[in-house]
Coordinates of C-alpha atoms in Angstrom, one line a residue:
X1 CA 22.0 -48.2 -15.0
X2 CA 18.3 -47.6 -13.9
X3 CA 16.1 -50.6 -13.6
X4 CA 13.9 -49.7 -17.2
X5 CA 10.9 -51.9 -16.0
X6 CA 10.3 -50.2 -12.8
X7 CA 10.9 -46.6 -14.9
X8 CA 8.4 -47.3 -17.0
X9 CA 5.7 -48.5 -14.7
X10 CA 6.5 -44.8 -12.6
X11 CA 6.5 -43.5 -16.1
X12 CA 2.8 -45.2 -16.4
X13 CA 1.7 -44.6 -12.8
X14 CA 2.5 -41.1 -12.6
X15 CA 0.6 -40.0 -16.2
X16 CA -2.3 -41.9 -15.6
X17 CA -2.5 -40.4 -11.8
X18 CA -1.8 -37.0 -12.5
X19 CA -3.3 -36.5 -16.2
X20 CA -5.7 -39.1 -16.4
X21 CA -3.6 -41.5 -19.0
X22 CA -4.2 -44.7 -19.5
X23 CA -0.8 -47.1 -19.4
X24 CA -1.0 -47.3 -23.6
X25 CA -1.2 -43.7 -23.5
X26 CA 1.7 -43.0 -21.3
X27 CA 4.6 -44.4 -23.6
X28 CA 2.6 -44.5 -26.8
X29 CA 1.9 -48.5 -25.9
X30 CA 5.5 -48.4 -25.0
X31 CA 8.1 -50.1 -26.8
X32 CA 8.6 -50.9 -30.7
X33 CA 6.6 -47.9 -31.7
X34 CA 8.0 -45.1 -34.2
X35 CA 8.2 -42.1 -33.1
X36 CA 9.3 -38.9 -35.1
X37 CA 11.6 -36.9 -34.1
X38 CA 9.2 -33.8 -33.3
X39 CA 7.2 -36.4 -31.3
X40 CA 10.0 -37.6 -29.1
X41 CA 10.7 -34.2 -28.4
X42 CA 7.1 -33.8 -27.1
X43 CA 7.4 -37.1 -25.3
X44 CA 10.7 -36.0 -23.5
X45 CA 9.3 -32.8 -22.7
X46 CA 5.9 -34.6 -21.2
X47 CA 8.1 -37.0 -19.5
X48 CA 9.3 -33.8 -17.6
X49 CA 6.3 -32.6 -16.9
X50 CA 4.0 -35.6 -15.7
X51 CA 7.6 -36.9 -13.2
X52 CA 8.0 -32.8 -11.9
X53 CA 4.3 -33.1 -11.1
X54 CA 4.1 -36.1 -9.8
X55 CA 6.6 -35.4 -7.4
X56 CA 5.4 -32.2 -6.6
X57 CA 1.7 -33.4 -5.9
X58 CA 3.0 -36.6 -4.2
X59 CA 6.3 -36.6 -2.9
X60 CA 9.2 -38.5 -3.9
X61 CA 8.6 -41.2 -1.2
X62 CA 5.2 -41.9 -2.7
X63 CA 6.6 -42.5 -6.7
X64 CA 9.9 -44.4 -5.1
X65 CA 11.1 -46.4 -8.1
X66 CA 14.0 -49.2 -7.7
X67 CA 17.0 -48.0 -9.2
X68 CA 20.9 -50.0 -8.8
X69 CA 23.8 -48.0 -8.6
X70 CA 26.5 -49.7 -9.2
X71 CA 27.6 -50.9 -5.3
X72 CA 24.2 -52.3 -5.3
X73 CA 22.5 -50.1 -3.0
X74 CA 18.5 -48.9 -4.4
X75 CA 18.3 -45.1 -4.6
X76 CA 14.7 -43.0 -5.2
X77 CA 14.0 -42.1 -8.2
X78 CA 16.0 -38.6 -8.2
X79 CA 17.1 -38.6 -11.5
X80 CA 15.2 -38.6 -14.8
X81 CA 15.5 -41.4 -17.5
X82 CA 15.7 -41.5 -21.4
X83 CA 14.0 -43.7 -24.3
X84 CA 16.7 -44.9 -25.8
X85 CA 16.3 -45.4 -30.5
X86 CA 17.0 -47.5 -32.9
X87 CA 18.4 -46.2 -36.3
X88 CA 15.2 -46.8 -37.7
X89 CA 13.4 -44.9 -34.9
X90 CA 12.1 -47.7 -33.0
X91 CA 12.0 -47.2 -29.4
X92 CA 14.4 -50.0 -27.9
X93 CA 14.4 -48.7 -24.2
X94 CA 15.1 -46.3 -21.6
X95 CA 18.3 -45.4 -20.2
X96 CA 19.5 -43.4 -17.5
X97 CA 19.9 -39.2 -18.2
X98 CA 23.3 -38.6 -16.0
X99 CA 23.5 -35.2 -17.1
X100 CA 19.7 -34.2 -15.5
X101 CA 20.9 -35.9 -12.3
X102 CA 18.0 -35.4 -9.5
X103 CA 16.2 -32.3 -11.4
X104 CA 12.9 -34.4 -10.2
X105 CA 13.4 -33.7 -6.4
X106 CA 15.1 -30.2 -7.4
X107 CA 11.8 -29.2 -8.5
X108 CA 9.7 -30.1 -5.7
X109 CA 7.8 -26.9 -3.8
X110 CA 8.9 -25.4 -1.1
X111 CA 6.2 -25.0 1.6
X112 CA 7.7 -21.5 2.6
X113 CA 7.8 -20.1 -0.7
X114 CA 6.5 -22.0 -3.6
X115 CA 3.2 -23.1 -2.0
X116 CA 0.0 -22.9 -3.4
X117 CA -2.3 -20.7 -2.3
X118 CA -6.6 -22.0 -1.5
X119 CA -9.1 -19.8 -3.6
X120 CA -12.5 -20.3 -4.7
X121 CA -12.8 -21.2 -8.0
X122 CA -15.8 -20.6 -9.9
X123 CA -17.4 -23.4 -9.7
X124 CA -17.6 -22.3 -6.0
X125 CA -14.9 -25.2 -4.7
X126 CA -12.2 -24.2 -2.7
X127 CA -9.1 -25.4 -3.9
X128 CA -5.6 -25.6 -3.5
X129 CA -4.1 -23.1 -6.5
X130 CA -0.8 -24.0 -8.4
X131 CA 1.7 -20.8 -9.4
X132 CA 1.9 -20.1 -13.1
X133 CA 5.7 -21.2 -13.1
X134 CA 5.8 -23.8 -10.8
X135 CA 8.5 -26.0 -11.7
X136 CA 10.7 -23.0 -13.2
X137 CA 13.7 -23.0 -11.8
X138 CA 15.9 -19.8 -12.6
X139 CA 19.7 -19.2 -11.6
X140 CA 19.2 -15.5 -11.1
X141 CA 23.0 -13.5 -11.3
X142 CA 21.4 -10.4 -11.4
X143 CA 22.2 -6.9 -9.0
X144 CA 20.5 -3.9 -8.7
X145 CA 17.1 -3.3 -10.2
X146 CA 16.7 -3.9 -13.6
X147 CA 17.7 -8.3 -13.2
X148 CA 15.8 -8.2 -10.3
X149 CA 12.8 -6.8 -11.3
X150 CA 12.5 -9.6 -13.7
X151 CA 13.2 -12.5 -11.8
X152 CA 11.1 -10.8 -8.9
X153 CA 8.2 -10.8 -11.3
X154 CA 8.7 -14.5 -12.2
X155 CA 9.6 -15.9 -8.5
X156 CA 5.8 -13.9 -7.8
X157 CA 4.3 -16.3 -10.5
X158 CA 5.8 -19.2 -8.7
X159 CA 9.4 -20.0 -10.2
X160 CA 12.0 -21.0 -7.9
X161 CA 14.5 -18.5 -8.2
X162 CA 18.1 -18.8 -6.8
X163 CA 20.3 -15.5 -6.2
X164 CA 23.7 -16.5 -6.4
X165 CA 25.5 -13.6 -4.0
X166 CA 29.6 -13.3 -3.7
X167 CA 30.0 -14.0 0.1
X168 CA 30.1 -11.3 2.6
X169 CA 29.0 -8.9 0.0
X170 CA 26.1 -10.2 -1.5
X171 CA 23.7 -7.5 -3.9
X172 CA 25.5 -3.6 -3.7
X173 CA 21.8 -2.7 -2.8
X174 CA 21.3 -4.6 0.2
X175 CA 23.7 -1.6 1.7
X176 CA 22.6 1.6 -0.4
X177 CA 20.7 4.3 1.0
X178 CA 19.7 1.9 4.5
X179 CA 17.1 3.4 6.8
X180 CA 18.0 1.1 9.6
X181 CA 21.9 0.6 10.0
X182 CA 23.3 -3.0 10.0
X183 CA 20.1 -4.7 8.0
X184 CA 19.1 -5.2 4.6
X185 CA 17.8 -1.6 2.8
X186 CA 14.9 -1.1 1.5
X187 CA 16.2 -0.7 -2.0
X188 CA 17.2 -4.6 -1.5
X189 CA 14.3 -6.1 0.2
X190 CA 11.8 -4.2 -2.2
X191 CA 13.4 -6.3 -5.3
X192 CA 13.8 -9.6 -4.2
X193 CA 11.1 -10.9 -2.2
X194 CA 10.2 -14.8 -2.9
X195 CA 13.8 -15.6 -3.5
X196 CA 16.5 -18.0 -2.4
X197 CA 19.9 -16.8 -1.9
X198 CA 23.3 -18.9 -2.1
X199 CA 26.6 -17.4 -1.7
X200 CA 29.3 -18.7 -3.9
X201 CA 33.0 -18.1 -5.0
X202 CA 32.6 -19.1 -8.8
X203 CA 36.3 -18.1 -9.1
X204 CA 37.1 -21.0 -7.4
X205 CA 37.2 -24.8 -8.9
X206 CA 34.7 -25.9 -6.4
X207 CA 32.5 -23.3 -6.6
X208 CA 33.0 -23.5 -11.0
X209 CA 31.6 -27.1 -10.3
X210 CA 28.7 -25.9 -8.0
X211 CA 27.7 -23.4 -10.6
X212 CA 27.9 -26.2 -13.3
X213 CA 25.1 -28.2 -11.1
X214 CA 23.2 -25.4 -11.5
X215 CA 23.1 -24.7 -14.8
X216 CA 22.2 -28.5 -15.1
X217 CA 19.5 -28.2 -13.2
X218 CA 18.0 -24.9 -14.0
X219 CA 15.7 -23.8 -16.7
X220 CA 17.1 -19.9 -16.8
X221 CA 20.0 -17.7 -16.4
X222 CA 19.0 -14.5 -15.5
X223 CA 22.0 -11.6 -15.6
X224 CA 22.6 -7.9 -15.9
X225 CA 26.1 -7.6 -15.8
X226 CA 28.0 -5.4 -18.2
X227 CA 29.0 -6.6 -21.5
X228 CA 31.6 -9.8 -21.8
X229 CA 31.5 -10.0 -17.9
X230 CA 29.6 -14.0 -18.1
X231 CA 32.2 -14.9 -20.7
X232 CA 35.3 -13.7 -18.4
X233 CA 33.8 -15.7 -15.3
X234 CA 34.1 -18.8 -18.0
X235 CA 30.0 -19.0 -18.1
X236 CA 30.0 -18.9 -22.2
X237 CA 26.8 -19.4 -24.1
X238 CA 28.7 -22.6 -25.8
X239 CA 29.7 -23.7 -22.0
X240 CA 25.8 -23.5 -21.0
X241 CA 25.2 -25.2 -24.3
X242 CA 27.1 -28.0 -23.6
X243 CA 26.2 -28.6 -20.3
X244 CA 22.2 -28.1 -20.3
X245 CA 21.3 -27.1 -24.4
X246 CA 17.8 -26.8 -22.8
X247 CA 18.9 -23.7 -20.6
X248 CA 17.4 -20.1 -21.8
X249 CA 19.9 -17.6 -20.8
X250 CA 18.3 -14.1 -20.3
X251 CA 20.4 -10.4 -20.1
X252 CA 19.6 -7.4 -19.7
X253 CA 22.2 -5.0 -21.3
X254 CA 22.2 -0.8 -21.9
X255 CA 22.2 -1.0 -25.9
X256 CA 22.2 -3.6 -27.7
X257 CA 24.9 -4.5 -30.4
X258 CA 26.5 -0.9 -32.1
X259 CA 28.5 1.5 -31.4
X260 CA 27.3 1.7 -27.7
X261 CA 26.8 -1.7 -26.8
X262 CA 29.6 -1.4 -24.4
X263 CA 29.0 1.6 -22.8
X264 CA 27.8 1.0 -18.4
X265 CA 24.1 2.5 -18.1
X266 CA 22.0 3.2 -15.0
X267 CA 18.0 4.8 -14.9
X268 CA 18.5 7.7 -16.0
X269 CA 21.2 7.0 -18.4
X270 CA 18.4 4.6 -20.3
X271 CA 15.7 7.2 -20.1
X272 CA 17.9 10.2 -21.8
X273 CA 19.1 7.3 -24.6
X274 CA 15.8 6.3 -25.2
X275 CA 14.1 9.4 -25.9
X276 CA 12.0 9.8 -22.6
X277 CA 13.6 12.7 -21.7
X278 CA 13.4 14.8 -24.5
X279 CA 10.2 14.7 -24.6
X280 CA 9.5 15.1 -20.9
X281 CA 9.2 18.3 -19.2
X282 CA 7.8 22.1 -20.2
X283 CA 8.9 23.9 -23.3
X284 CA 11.3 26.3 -21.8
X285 CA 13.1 24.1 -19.0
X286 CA 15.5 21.5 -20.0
X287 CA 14.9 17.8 -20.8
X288 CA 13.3 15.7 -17.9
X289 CA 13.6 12.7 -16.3
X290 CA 10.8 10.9 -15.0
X291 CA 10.3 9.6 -11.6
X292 CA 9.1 6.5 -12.8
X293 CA 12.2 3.6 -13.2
X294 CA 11.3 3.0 -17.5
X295 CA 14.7 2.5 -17.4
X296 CA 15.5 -0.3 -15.2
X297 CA 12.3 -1.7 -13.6
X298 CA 10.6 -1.0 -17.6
X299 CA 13.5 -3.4 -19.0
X300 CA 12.6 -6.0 -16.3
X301 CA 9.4 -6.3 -17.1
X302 CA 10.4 -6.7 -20.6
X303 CA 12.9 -9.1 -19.8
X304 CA 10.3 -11.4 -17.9
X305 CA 8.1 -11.4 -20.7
X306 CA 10.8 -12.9 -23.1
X307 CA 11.5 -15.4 -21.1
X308 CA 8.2 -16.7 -20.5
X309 CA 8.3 -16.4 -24.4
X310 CA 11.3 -18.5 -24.6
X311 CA 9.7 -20.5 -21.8
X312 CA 6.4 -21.6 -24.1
X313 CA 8.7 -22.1 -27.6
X314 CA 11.4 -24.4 -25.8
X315 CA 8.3 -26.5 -25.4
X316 CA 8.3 -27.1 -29.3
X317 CA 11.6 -26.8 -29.8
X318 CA 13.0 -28.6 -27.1
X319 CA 16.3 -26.1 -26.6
X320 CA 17.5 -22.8 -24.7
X321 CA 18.1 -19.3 -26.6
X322 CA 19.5 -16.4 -25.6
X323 CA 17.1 -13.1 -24.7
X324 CA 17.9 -10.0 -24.4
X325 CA 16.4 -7.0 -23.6
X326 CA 18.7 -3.6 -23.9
X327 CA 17.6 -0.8 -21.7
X328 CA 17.4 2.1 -24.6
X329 CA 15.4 -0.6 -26.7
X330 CA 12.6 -1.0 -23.3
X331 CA 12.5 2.9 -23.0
X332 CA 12.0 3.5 -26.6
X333 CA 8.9 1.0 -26.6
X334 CA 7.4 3.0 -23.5
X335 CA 8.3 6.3 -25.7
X336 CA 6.6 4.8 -29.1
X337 CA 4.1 7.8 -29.0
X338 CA 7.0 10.6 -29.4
X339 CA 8.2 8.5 -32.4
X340 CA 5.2 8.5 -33.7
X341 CA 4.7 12.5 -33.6
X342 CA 8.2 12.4 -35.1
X343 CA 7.5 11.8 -38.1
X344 CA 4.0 13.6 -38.0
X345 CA 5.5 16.5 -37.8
X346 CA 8.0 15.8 -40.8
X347 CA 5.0 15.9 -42.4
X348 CA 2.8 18.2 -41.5
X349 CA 5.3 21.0 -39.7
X350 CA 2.4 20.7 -36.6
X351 CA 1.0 19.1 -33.9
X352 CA -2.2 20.2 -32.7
X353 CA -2.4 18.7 -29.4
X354 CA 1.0 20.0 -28.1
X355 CA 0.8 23.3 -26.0
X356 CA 3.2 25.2 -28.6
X357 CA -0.1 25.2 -31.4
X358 CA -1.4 27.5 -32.2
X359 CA 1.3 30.3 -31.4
X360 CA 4.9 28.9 -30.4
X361 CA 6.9 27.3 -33.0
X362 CA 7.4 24.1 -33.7
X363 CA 11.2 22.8 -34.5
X364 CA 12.3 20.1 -36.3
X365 CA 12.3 17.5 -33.1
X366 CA 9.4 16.5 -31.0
X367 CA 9.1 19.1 -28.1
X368 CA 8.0 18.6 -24.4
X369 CA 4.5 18.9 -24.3
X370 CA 4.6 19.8 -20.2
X371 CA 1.2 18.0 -18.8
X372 CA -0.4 18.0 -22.5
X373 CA -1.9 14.6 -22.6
X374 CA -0.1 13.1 -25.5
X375 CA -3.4 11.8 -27.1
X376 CA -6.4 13.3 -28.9
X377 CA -7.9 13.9 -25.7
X378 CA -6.5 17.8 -24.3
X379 CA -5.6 17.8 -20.9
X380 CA -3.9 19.6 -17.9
X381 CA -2.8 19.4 -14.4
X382 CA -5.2 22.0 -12.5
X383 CA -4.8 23.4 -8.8
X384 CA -7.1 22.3 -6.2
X385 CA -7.9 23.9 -3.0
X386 CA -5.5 23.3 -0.4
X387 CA -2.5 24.3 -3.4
X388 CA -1.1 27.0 -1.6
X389 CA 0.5 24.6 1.1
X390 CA 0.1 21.4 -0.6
X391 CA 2.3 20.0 -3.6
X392 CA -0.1 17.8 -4.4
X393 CA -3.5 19.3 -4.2
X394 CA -3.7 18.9 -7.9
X395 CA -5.8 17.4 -10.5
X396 CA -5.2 15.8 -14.0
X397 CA -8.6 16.7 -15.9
X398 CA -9.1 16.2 -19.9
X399 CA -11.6 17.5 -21.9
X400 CA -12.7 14.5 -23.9
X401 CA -15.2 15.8 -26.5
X402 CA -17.8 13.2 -25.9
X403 CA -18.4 15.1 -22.4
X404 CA -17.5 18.1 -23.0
X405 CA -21.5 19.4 -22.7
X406 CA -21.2 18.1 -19.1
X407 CA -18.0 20.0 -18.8
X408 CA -19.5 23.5 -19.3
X409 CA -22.2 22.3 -17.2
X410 CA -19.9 21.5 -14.0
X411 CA -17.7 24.3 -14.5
X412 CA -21.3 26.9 -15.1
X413 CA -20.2 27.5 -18.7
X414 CA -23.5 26.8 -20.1
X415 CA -23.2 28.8 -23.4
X416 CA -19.8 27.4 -24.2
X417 CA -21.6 24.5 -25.8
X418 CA -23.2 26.6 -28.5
X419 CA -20.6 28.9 -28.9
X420 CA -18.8 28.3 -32.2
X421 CA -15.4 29.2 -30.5
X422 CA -15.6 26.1 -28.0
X423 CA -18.6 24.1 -30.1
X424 CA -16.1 21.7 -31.5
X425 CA -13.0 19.7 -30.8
X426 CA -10.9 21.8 -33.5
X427 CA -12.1 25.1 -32.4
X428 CA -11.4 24.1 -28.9
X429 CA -7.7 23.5 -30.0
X430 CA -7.0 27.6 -30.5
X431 CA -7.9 28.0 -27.1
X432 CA -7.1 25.6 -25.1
X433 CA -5.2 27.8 -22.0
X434 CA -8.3 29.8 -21.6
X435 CA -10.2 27.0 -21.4
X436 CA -8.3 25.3 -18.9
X437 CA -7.4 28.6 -17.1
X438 CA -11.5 28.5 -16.5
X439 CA -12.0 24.9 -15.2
X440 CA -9.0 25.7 -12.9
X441 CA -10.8 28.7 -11.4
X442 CA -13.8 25.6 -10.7
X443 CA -10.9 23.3 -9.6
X444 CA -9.4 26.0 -6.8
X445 CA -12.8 25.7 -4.9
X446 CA -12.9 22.0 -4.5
X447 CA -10.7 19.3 -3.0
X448 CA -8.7 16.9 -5.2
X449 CA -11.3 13.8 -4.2
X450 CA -14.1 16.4 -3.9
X451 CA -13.7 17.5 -7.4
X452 CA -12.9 13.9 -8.9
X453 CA -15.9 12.2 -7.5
X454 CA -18.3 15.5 -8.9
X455 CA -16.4 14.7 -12.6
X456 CA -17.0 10.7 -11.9
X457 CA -20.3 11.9 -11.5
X458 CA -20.6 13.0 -15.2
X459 CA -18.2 10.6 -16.7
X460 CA -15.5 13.0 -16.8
X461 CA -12.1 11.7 -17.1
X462 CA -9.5 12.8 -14.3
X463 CA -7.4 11.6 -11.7
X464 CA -6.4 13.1 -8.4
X465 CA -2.1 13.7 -7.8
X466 CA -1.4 11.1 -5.3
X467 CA 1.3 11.3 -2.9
X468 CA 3.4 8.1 -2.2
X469 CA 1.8 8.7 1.2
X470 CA -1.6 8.8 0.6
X471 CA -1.0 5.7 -1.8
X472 CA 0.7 4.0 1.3
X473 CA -2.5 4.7 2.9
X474 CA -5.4 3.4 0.0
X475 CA -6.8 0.4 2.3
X476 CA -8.6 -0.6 -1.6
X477 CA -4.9 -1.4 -2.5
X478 CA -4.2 -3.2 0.4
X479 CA -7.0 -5.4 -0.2
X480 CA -6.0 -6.5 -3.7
X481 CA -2.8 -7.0 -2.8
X482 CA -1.2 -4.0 -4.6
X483 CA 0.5 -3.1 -1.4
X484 CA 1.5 -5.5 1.1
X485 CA 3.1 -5.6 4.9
X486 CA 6.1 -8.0 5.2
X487 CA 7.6 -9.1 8.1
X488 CA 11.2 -9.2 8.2
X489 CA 13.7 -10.8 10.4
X490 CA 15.6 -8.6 10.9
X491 CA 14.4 -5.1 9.9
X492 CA 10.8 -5.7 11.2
X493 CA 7.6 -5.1 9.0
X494 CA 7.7 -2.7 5.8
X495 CA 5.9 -1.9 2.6
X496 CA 5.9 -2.9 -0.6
X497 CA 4.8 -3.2 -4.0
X498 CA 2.9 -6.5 -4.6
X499 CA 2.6 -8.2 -8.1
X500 CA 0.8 -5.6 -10.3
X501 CA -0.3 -8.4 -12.6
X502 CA -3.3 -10.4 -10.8
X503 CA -4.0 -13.8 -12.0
X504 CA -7.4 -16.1 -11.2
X505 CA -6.0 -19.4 -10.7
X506 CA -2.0 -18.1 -9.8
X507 CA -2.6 -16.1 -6.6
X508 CA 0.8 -14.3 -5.6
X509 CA 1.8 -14.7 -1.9
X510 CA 4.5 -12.4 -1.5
X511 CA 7.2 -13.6 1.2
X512 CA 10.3 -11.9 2.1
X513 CA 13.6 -11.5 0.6
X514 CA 16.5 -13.8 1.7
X515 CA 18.9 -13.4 4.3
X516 CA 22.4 -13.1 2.4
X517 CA 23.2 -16.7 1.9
X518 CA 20.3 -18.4 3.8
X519 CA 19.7 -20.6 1.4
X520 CA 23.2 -22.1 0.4
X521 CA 22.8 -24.9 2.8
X522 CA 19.6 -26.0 1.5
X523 CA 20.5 -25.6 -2.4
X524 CA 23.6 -27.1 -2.0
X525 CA 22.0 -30.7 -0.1
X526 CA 19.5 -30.3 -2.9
X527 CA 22.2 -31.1 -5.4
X528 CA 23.2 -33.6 -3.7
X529 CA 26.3 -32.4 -1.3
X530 CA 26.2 -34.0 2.1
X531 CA 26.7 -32.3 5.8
X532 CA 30.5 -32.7 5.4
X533 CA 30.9 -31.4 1.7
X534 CA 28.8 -28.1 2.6
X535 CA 31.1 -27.7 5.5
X536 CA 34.1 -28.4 3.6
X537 CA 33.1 -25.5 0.7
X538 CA 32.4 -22.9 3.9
X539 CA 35.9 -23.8 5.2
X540 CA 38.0 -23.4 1.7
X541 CA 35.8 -20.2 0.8
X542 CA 34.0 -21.1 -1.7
X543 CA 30.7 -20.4 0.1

């Protein structure tokens, strides 16, 4: 039993320091008031809150609270208390939560990879900048790409995520297509920077009672395994219920529930199910996939997003639900376009835009459009000098009718801006390849950043065809942190993609992925296993 008095003056101390309460504030003037049950929930959840930051800005040393265990000894307040009710709602005191055992101290930044990072704000001060999801802690079971896109994204915003690895194997794409024999590929580090890695037998009693900590002590479970796989490892949604009902439990799966929910999909698989490629690609080749990962990377992303969701409603709620995100489902959304000219051309037997109007037929599907631009707006991909030797000495250039004076002017088509043929976006529509067959013959003379900053010029929309080395090379990118150099143990420095998503006051430091199991020993002391215990697990196996 905790010592209640010296909980609630650390209860007291720790709002008023960190949020400016005053000690009335802080337990609504503490004891004997009523409290309905949508308020206690708030309470409990900013009894969370004010503890986690407290410790986070101060350190548990600071906040040490007088607690008796049982053989007498005082311990520091590394475990999280309860108000304790009445039957008519009165609070008659606080008691200690067993089941959150030391989630405080569990939450506490690491310098290495949860620290904040100094900016200037705009008030010109130069402060220390928390992440967007400090004090998130995810249990990420995810492989490949699709799970660790997501949890990538949300370790970037400052969770504390935790890949749990099987031992000696770890994630199937720390050896797939490896540059550098004997280290971590590419494919790997690219996916999981900012993470913590534990390896861990969960086949195995201990390990079962390992995992069970976790899930006690973590806000998210993140998976992509296929279907039914967390319910034969024993990790049921009514087992994750019972031990943390607070825990959000996040999947990404191929389809969701149907006739093909239990059928195994990769990339490509997604993209064909979810109507990217029948729409991609030119009108007499065959359907396309993109090189773009829709598929798995898109469904991260989508995944991340729900959780955050899940994340901001648990705060009214006060309990965990399940999110998922199926792979078909996240390529259709990216693909909402096609659906819509689905059913325009069920009603209308056309499509204006498309390359097949006005003299190719038109079926009773959506047909690949090539480079047609999808939109109003008509556009191509047009040669540039240099083409002849060069894959990518090529422009994307649209003809947006607002410009399309300045067009003819570029180009030296003067008259075209009179002429009733070309005057107006609906004539321009019956001839559109001579029209772009003419701006290509302007496009062949120039260089691919010679002809886009002339266009710029005249507020014409295109965009050169970049290479993934010129991109590579694009110093503005390096700057914003778009692409960033990390230094790795063991494989040296690399590339790689930093967060695409650029916050003002939750600057992402990007660090590098984790060495397979680097982190056991440090998780494992964090839940409170000693020296002995951690060396005990590594000799049965179970790490």
């Amino acid at each position: 039993m905790c010592d209640a008095q010296g909980a609630i003056l650390l209860w007291n101390a720790a709002s008023e320091r960190v949020f400016g309460f005053t000690e009335a504030d802080a337990l609504g003037q503490s004891l004997g008031l009523i409290i309905p049950q949508r308020q206690r929930e708030r309470h409990w959840e900013g009894y969370h809150k004010t503890m986690e930051t407290a410790v986070t800005k101060y350190g548990a040393d600071v906040l040490r609270v007088p607690a008796l265990h049982k053989d007498g000894h005082t311990l520091p307040i590394a475990f999280t208390v309860s108000m304790l009710f009445s039957a008519d709602q009165n609070v008659t005191g606080i008691d200690r939560d067993r089941a959150r055992r030391k989630r405080p101290l569990l939450r506490v930044a690491r310098p290495a990879q949860a620290s904040g990072k100094t900016g200037v704000h705009a008030n010109g001060e130069s402060k220390l900048m928390s992440k967007a999801l400090d004090g998130v802690r995810i249990l990420d079971f995810t492989h490949v790409q699709s799970g660790p896109t997501c949890t990538q994204l949300l370790a970037w915003f400052g969770a504390d995520v935790i890949k749990v690895e099987r031992a000696g194997e770890g994630d199937a794409t720390r050896g797939q297509l490896r540059d550098i024999p004997g280290v971590d590929s590419l494919y790997f580090t690219m996916l999981n920077h900012n993470k913590r890695s534990i390896t861990l037998d969960t086949k195995k009693p201990k390990g079962k009672e390992v995992l069970d900590m976790l899930i006690k002590t973590c806000d998210v479970l993140v998976e992509n395994f296929a279907p039914g796989a967390l319910d034969r490892m024993g990790i049921t949604w009514e087992h994750i219920q019972k031990l943390n009902p607070r825990m959000i439990v996040a999947s990404v799966k191929g389809f969701g529930p149907g006739k093909y929910e239990d059928c195994k999909v990769y990339e490509n698989v997604a993209q064909c199910a979810g109507g990217a490629a029948s729409a991609t690609g030119f009108e007499d080749g065959p359907p396309t996939v993109t090189g773009a990962q829709i598929g798995d990377s898109g469904t991260g992303l989508h995944l991340a997003l729900g959780i955050v969701a899940a994340l901001y409603q648990r705060n009214t709620t006060g309990r965990g639900q399940k999110v998922l995100a199926p792979m078909q489902d996240a390529v259709l959304n990216l693909c909402r376009v096609k659906l819509r000219d689905q059913q325009r051309l069920e009603r209308s037997g056309t499509m204006h835009e498309y390359p097949q109007y006005p003299d190719g037929k038109f079926g009773d599907a959506v047909p690949r459009a090539g480079n047609a631009s999808g939109g109003g707006q008509p556009g191509s991909i047009l040669k540039c000098k240099g083409w002849e030797t060069d894959p990518n000495a090529y422009i994307y250039f649209i003809t947006q009718g607002a410009v399309w004076p300045a067009v003819c002017k570029v180009i030296g088509e003067p008259g075209w801006v009179d002429d009733e043929a070309y005057a107006t976006p609906a004539a321009r529509l019956l001839h559109l390849k001579p029209i772009f067959a003419r701006i290509e013959k302007w496009t062949m003379t120039k260089d691919k950043l010679e002809a886009m900053e002339i266009l710029n010029q005249h507020d014409i929309p295109c965009g050169p065809i970049l290479s993934m080395k010129e991109i590579a090379a694009d110093a503005s990118l390096r700057q914003t942190g778009t692409i960033v150099e990390v230094d790795h143990p063991t494989r040296g420095k690399y590339l790689t993609v930093g967060n695409p998503i650029k916050m003002s006051d939750s600057a992402t430091e990007v660090t590098r992925s984790p060495l397979l199991g680097e982190h056991t020993d440090e998780v494992l002391r964090q839940l409170g296993y000693s020296a002995d215990d951690v060396a005990t697990l590594r000799v049965e196996g179970v790490i």
